[in-house]
């Protein structure tokens, strides 16, 4: 299809396979222009009770007073409500739930999130005016342009017709406010994504209690390629904020992280909300590089309507690195409250709904709806006039089309529940006495080509990055293997489902087709497992038995993506149910034996046998495996005999395509990848993995051998995707920013600092941090998502990397699988906004990523999990070794350097293959 914009300055390329429509058609037809401005007389279409709304010509700029919709005015004195109810319009963005989290804290009530094409105009009018369910509207950022109906949906109609409801537009929403009133949307002088600017403002209510100008500590994060042309602003719109200079600033150039903004500390008793805790660092500011070497003009960063309570900001107040962002949302609440207190539209019905809201014990559940995916609405959302007692936003939808998930799990029938009991033994300080993790695995599970074995291997434990390793093989009565392949129909838009093969401990197999997909089945499996908490009291880790395996990248179609352009050669998910395993505590050197059984049992055979084997290893602890002569290290996968899916020239060309999409506002960041393959014949995969873990030790390394699938995975991943611990704390640790280690200590330190202060790498990292905050914000309690570590550099055997940590407290009614679906695939492997970026990447990349870019890890039977990001990994499938590698493309990217960084990431795994 071809994206076509109303602005003559913007053109969009043809993109194979992208959606061609999603906007409500009335959104692009509803407003009536005369002489370049919106007429001031309106009817709300199909709204029988709406009276003609007239704006008196004598009104001076400011908020409209005395507006009405045929409601009776209250005679008694009015007071500000305890809660403010927001309708949050999501423009398919990856930062919407950061706004959701902020508004939940500030408003005292979570907003209702609705996609921009999810409701009919009649439904929206009914909710706003008949039901009086909302006090204000916030329009989210998003990809694309407000001039494209498919990008903006119903937002233009809201901005042009809901003149008597306070509205705040962010980024795309800001541009939409300008476009709805006749302003032109043009390319910025350069795309600005993940970089900061100092802001000046006029002191209006939206910027109350916020400083202004250079060195004022008011610095904001920008994610945009398009801007409102200030020369085209109509008289109805007043500029209220603009960049204070032509400079753009990187995070570390302008700020020092004196206090990390934390809403929730996992070691504390409760919330510690503080998102405005960045302090400025005075220093020299250098001019940013601009297109064609020219400087940009100051850019409009905020507008307001002269007579209506409508505001827009081009920057992102919800970003973790924006100062005074929360204050802006507080000010918008104040604007909303003052507006309704002064307005005759503040009716008795509206007060009744406030009262009902305050009577609900858990107000943060009242409007806790999460949107359920693209084009999922089969009929209009229905809201009860009375506040629902169960705290749910009732939706009439076809749940088979859910692109994300329903917040409330439906437990499987009790007849399918299994009550599992755990038996375990601990051996103090035993690991080093028996040769360590490598020797334990090789001797106990390495025989017979290590078939059907697993090893979640914390081979790099320094600086507390990881502590425990889990290993085992085909075990007891509960052991089974799940192998899932998406059906061919899953490649089509709106389709999913696939074939599941289940093999039990006796070798019997059972095949079934899963219409609802793998995650739905997997969720029910986990929820059917019952446990006794006292069984694992005193254990210092969170995996006590359960599923160990991987989730392939193509399962993105079960997490919101529209389709897969390429089918994976390997299964899309593969898991063992591990009922017997060994755990090694690398801090204390302790070894644990774990055994799961269904119901009460006196069986201890596996524990007894494994204990004897461990004790017998003491005599052979110093014995080493056969050593092979190391070959000279290769500098690239091509030197190691790999052939790439795309040549250097093709990859550089793809980077340039990504830069074009970024310039046109289609994405902020695109994580482009490539595949390298090599025929290897008869190779010992375990030896290959042992070589890789020595060459490139990593905290989230892993070995998986699914022998019937002729599939071995040798991973030295340094990146955690997502973890859920027993206390309900979710943690993500995305990596963005990589540089090679130096040959000398001086060079190494210089390269480390070069990475730390790289404007490009900081922008990459910040974009993904905000994306992960958004993903955790879908499933975490309001106010608990925080960033305890931002842009820290970690050093590994071959590279330095820039790592951040995001945490939040999981909502009690959300399952482990729900958490994974909210964030999969990891944002560090997609870019942002995630959905649009994945579509674009599917159109650029020429083959499936397969297991690469997915996740490996465990799901414990008590609903904890820990998953990595599959990078720095060799996948051996049917006598072929493959390595995936890539990098984040941002506006500051250099195509040649992007290719070199991508090749750098293949070096350790490629050399491990070459040594065999």
PDB file of C-alpha atoms in Angstrom, residues 19 29 58 69 78 120 173 184 227 257 282 298 307 315 338 360 396 434 517 534 541 615 860 872:
ATOM      1  CA  UNK A  19      -2.019  -2.268   7.181  1.00  0.00           C
ATOM      2  CA  UNK A  29     -14.617  13.758   7.053  1.00  0.00           C
ATOM      3  CA  UNK A  58     -16.741  38.262  22.347  1.00  0.00           C
ATOM      4  CA  UNK A  69     -24.975  20.420  26.771  1.00  0.00           C
ATOM      5  CA  UNK A  78     -19.027  23.006  43.969  1.00  0.00           C
ATOM      6  CA  UNK A 120     -17.308   4.555  16.900  1.00  0.00           C
ATOM      7  CA  UNK A 173      -1.532  14.552  19.592  1.00  0.00           C
ATOM      8  CA  UNK A 184       0.645  22.590   8.282  1.00  0.00           C
ATOM      9  CA  UNK A 227       6.620  19.565  13.503  1.00  0.00           C
ATOM     10  CA  UNK A 257      21.574  11.545  37.981  1.00  0.00           C
ATOM     11  CA  UNK A 282      26.012  23.291  33.923  1.00  0.00           C
ATOM     12  CA  UNK A 298      13.450  27.428  17.275  1.00  0.00           C
ATOM     13  CA  UNK A 307     -10.923  29.793  23.554  1.00  0.00           C
ATOM     14  CA  UNK A 315       7.905  16.801  23.622  1.00  0.00           C
ATOM     15  CA  UNK A 338     -11.007  24.520  37.332  1.00  0.00           C
ATOM     16  CA  UNK A 360     -15.263   1.770  44.962  1.00  0.00           C
ATOM     17  CA  UNK A 396     -18.130  -6.541  24.065  1.00  0.00           C
ATOM     18  CA  UNK A 434      33.335 -31.271  42.406  1.00  0.00           C
ATOM     19  CA  UNK A 517      -2.237 -19.756  20.115  1.00  0.00           C
ATOM     20  CA  UNK A 534       6.206 -23.868  52.570  1.00  0.00           C
ATOM     21  CA  UNK A 541      16.232 -18.538  44.134  1.00  0.00           C
ATOM     22  CA  UNK A 615      29.801 -37.191  45.766  1.00  0.00           C
ATOM     23  CA  UNK A 860       8.489 -21.852  37.563  1.00  0.00           C
ATOM     24  CA  UNK A 872      25.296 -13.691  20.948  1.00  0.00           C
TER      25      UNK A 872
END
